[in-house]
Amino acid sequence: MPGPTAELAVIGGSGFTALHDDVETVELDTPWGPPSGPIQLADVDGRTVAFLPRHGPGHRFPPHRVPYRANLWALRELGVARVLGPCAAGSLHPDRHPGDLVVLDQAVDRTWGRPDTYFEGPTVNHVSLADPYCPELRSALLAGAADGPLPVHDGGTVVVIQGPRFATRAESRLHREQGATVINMTQMPEAALARELGLCYASAALVTDYDTGVDDDPGVAPVTQAEVFATFEANIPKLRQVLLGALAAVPATRSCACAAAPGGLEPDVPT
């Protein structure tokens, strides 16, 4: 008999471990190993939505160890075509405050050593990532955040660092001077892998801190892990409200170009 399926998915960030109370749990394996944890399926306004905590139960995967390939592959196996991947982020500008939501439109990848592609050979596919976030899903996130509980900013560049350590002051200053809006550790390779699979992907970054502080306010201390987790957890009910609104705003059919990105090529499956 065919197994369960889902139309949409949410990958939860730091401390965000459930989208809905009434769920069915599914455990999957993939050619890339198991995903971060069991996948929760819930009915949201008549559509089945899959939810997967990015860092797994108990936050057991640090950013550089998250099984990104398995996570996206497992969602696609369930039939998911569109993924929302909210995340925690540090602000690189004094006008993006903790508690603000930034609907990202660009990314800079500063990670290294992470398995970051499905096309390991012999199939070769150079997928375009000029615009890493799906415009339709970005519009849905903005609709879900409109008049909502969190101040929202339309557009912003996230610089994705390797982690798990936070940035030095010099690194933070360099990222800011190069035009980054927020800093995060998990948006890559997640967004790139979604594109390789032809999935729509978008993210809203919840600002949890000011990274290394604010240059013109020496009273603002550099970020700590406790601060990130506490701010994110305090805002999870508000973020959940935004996401439920965004899911309701996702159109029934896709009219973006995300599905065409792989060019009909199927990734090589490891043996």
Coordinates of C-alpha atoms in Angstrom, one line a residue:
M1 CA 0.0 0.0 0.0
P2 CA 1.2 3.5 -0.7
G3 CA 2.6 5.4 2.3
P4 CA 1.7 8.8 3.6
T5 CA 2.3 11.9 1.5
A6 CA 2.5 15.7 2.1
E7 CA 2.2 18.7 -0.2
L8 CA 4.2 21.2 1.8
A9 CA 7.0 21.1 4.5
V10 CA 8.5 23.2 7.2
I11 CA 12.0 22.6 8.5
G12 CA 12.2 24.0 12.0
G13 CA 15.1 25.9 13.4
S14 CA 16.8 26.1 16.8
G15 CA 14.4 24.8 19.4
F16 CA 11.5 24.8 17.0
T17 CA 10.4 21.1 17.3
A18 CA 6.7 21.0 16.4
L19 CA 4.3 22.9 14.1
H20 CA 1.1 21.3 15.2
D21 CA -0.3 19.3 18.1
D22 CA -2.2 16.7 16.2
V23 CA 0.4 14.8 14.1
E24 CA 1.2 11.5 12.5
T25 CA 4.8 10.6 12.8
V26 CA 6.7 9.0 10.0
E27 CA 10.3 7.5 10.1
L28 CA 12.1 7.3 6.8
D29 CA 15.6 6.3 5.6
T30 CA 17.2 7.7 2.4
P31 CA 20.2 6.8 0.2
W32 CA 22.0 9.6 2.2
G33 CA 21.2 8.1 5.6
P34 CA 18.4 8.9 8.0
P35 CA 17.1 12.5 8.3
S36 CA 17.5 14.5 11.4
G37 CA 14.5 12.7 13.1
P38 CA 11.0 11.5 12.6
I39 CA 8.9 13.6 10.3
Q40 CA 5.6 14.9 11.7
L41 CA 2.6 15.1 9.3
A42 CA -0.4 17.4 10.1
D43 CA -3.5 18.7 8.4
V44 CA -3.2 22.5 8.0
D45 CA -6.3 24.0 6.3
G46 CA -7.0 20.8 4.4
R47 CA -3.4 20.3 3.2
T48 CA -1.0 17.8 4.6
V49 CA 2.2 19.5 5.9
A50 CA 5.4 17.7 6.9
F51 CA 7.5 19.1 9.7
L52 CA 11.1 18.2 10.4
P53 CA 13.2 19.7 13.2
R54 CA 16.5 20.6 11.4
H55 CA 18.7 19.8 14.4
G56 CA 16.8 16.7 15.4
P57 CA 15.3 15.7 18.8
G58 CA 17.1 17.4 21.6
H59 CA 19.0 19.6 19.2
R60 CA 21.5 16.8 18.7
F61 CA 23.0 18.0 15.4
P62 CA 25.2 21.1 15.3
P63 CA 25.0 23.1 12.1
H64 CA 27.9 21.5 10.4
R65 CA 26.6 18.0 11.1
V66 CA 22.9 18.4 10.1
P67 CA 22.1 15.7 7.5
Y68 CA 20.9 18.2 4.9
R69 CA 20.9 15.8 2.0
A70 CA 18.9 13.2 3.9
N71 CA 16.4 15.8 5.1
L72 CA 15.5 17.3 1.7
W73 CA 15.5 13.8 0.1
A74 CA 13.1 12.4 2.7
L75 CA 10.7 15.3 2.2
R76 CA 10.7 14.8 -1.6
E77 CA 10.1 11.1 -1.0
L78 CA 6.9 12.1 0.8
G79 CA 5.8 14.1 -2.2
V80 CA 6.7 17.5 -0.9
A81 CA 7.4 20.1 -3.6
R82 CA 7.6 23.3 -1.5
V83 CA 9.6 23.9 1.7
L84 CA 9.7 26.7 4.2
G85 CA 13.0 26.7 6.2
P86 CA 12.8 29.3 9.0
C87 CA 16.0 29.9 10.9
A88 CA 17.6 31.8 13.7
A89 CA 20.0 34.6 12.7
G90 CA 22.2 37.3 14.1
S91 CA 21.7 40.9 13.0
L92 CA 24.6 42.6 11.2
H93 CA 22.8 46.0 11.3
P94 CA 21.4 48.1 14.2
D95 CA 18.1 48.5 12.4
R96 CA 17.4 44.7 12.4
H97 CA 16.5 44.0 16.0
P98 CA 16.0 40.8 18.0
G99 CA 12.4 39.7 17.4
D100 CA 12.4 41.0 13.9
L101 CA 11.7 38.7 10.9
V102 CA 13.7 39.0 7.7
V103 CA 12.2 37.3 4.6
L104 CA 15.5 36.5 2.9
D105 CA 16.1 37.0 -0.8
Q106 CA 19.9 36.4 -1.1
A107 CA 22.6 34.3 0.5
V108 CA 26.4 34.2 0.7
D109 CA 27.9 30.7 1.4
R110 CA 30.9 30.8 3.7
T111 CA 30.6 27.1 4.8
W112 CA 33.2 24.5 4.0
G113 CA 33.5 20.7 4.1
R114 CA 29.7 20.0 4.2
P115 CA 28.2 17.5 1.8
D116 CA 26.5 20.1 -0.4
T117 CA 25.4 18.5 -3.6
Y118 CA 23.5 15.4 -4.9
F119 CA 25.4 15.4 -8.1
E120 CA 28.7 13.7 -7.1
G121 CA 29.2 12.1 -10.5
P122 CA 29.0 10.5 -13.0
T123 CA 25.9 12.7 -13.6
V124 CA 27.0 16.4 -13.6
N125 CA 24.6 19.2 -13.2
H126 CA 25.6 22.8 -12.5
V127 CA 22.3 24.2 -11.1
S128 CA 21.8 27.9 -11.1
L129 CA 21.4 29.5 -7.7
A130 CA 21.4 33.1 -8.8
D131 CA 18.1 33.6 -6.8
P132 CA 18.2 31.0 -4.0
Y133 CA 14.8 31.7 -2.6
C134 CA 11.5 30.9 -4.4
P135 CA 9.6 34.1 -5.2
E136 CA 6.2 32.4 -4.7
L137 CA 7.1 31.2 -1.2
R138 CA 8.7 34.5 -0.3
S139 CA 5.4 36.1 -1.2
A140 CA 3.6 33.6 1.0
L141 CA 5.9 34.3 3.9
L142 CA 5.3 38.0 3.5
A143 CA 1.5 37.5 3.4
G144 CA 1.7 35.3 6.5
A145 CA 3.7 38.0 8.3
A146 CA 1.6 40.9 7.3
D147 CA -0.1 42.5 10.3
G148 CA 1.3 39.7 12.3
P149 CA 3.0 39.5 15.7
L150 CA 6.6 40.1 14.4
P151 CA 8.1 43.1 12.6
V152 CA 8.9 41.9 9.1
H153 CA 11.5 43.1 6.6
D154 CA 11.0 42.2 2.9
G155 CA 14.4 41.1 1.6
G156 CA 17.9 40.6 3.1
T157 CA 21.1 38.8 2.5
V158 CA 22.1 36.0 4.9
V159 CA 25.8 35.1 5.2
V160 CA 26.1 31.5 6.2
I161 CA 29.1 30.6 8.3
Q162 CA 30.5 27.2 9.1
G163 CA 29.9 27.3 12.9
P164 CA 29.5 26.0 15.4
R165 CA 31.5 28.9 16.8
F166 CA 30.2 32.5 16.4
A167 CA 32.0 35.1 14.3
T168 CA 34.9 37.2 15.4
R169 CA 34.4 41.0 15.4
A170 CA 36.6 41.3 12.3
E171 CA 34.5 38.7 10.5
S172 CA 31.3 40.3 11.5
R173 CA 32.5 43.7 10.3
L174 CA 33.7 42.2 7.0
H175 CA 30.3 40.5 6.4
R176 CA 28.5 43.8 7.2
E177 CA 30.8 45.8 4.9
Q178 CA 30.1 43.3 2.1
G179 CA 26.4 43.8 2.3
A180 CA 25.1 41.0 4.5
T181 CA 22.0 41.7 6.6
V182 CA 22.0 38.7 8.9
I183 CA 24.3 35.9 9.8
N184 CA 23.3 32.2 10.2
M185 CA 24.8 28.7 10.1
T186 CA 22.2 26.5 8.4
Q187 CA 20.8 28.1 5.2
M188 CA 23.5 26.5 3.2
P189 CA 23.6 23.9 1.8
E190 CA 19.9 23.5 2.6
A191 CA 18.7 26.1 0.0
A192 CA 21.1 24.7 -2.7
L193 CA 20.0 21.1 -2.2
A194 CA 16.4 22.1 -2.4
R195 CA 17.1 23.7 -5.8
E196 CA 19.0 20.6 -7.0
L197 CA 15.8 18.5 -6.3
G198 CA 13.6 21.0 -8.0
L199 CA 11.9 22.0 -4.7
C200 CA 10.7 25.5 -3.9
Y201 CA 12.4 26.9 -0.9
A202 CA 12.2 30.1 1.1
S203 CA 13.2 31.2 4.6
A204 CA 12.3 33.7 7.2
A205 CA 15.2 34.5 9.5
L206 CA 14.2 35.3 13.1
V207 CA 16.7 37.8 14.5
T208 CA 17.9 36.6 17.9
D209 CA 20.9 38.8 18.6
Y210 CA 23.3 41.5 17.3
D211 CA 26.1 39.0 16.6
T212 CA 29.3 40.7 17.9
G213 CA 27.4 43.7 19.1
V214 CA 26.6 47.1 17.6
D215 CA 29.6 49.3 16.7
D216 CA 28.1 52.6 17.9
D217 CA 26.7 51.0 21.2
P218 CA 29.4 49.4 23.2
G219 CA 26.8 48.4 25.8
V220 CA 25.5 45.7 23.4
A221 CA 27.4 42.5 24.2
P222 CA 28.4 39.8 21.7
V223 CA 26.0 36.9 21.2
T224 CA 25.9 33.8 23.4
Q225 CA 24.3 30.4 22.7
A226 CA 21.9 30.9 25.7
E227 CA 20.7 34.2 24.2
V228 CA 20.0 32.7 20.8
F229 CA 18.1 29.8 22.2
A230 CA 16.1 31.9 24.7
T231 CA 15.1 34.6 22.1
F232 CA 14.1 32.0 19.5
E233 CA 12.1 29.9 22.0
A234 CA 10.3 33.0 23.3
N235 CA 9.2 33.9 19.8
I236 CA 8.2 30.4 18.6
P237 CA 4.5 30.9 19.1
K238 CA 4.7 34.1 17.0
L239 CA 6.8 32.4 14.3
R240 CA 4.3 29.5 14.2
Q241 CA 1.5 31.9 13.6
V242 CA 3.4 33.5 10.7
L243 CA 4.2 30.1 9.2
L244 CA 0.6 28.9 9.4
G245 CA -0.5 32.1 7.7
A246 CA 2.2 31.5 5.0
L247 CA 1.2 27.9 4.4
A248 CA -2.4 29.1 3.9
A249 CA -1.1 31.7 1.4
V250 CA 0.8 29.2 -0.7
P251 CA -0.9 28.8 -4.1
A252 CA -2.4 25.4 -5.1
T253 CA -0.1 25.1 -8.1
R254 CA 3.4 26.3 -8.8
S255 CA 4.1 28.9 -11.4
C256 CA 7.8 29.5 -10.5
A257 CA 10.8 28.1 -12.2
C258 CA 12.2 26.1 -9.3
A259 CA 11.0 22.7 -10.6
A260 CA 12.8 23.2 -13.9
A261 CA 16.2 23.9 -12.2
P262 CA 17.5 20.3 -12.3
G263 CA 16.8 20.2 -16.0
G264 CA 15.2 16.8 -15.8
L265 CA 18.4 15.2 -14.4
E266 CA 18.1 12.8 -11.4
P267 CA 20.9 12.9 -8.9
D268 CA 23.2 10.0 -8.6
V269 CA 22.2 7.7 -5.8
P270 CA 25.0 6.3 -3.7
T271 CA 25.4 2.5 -3.7

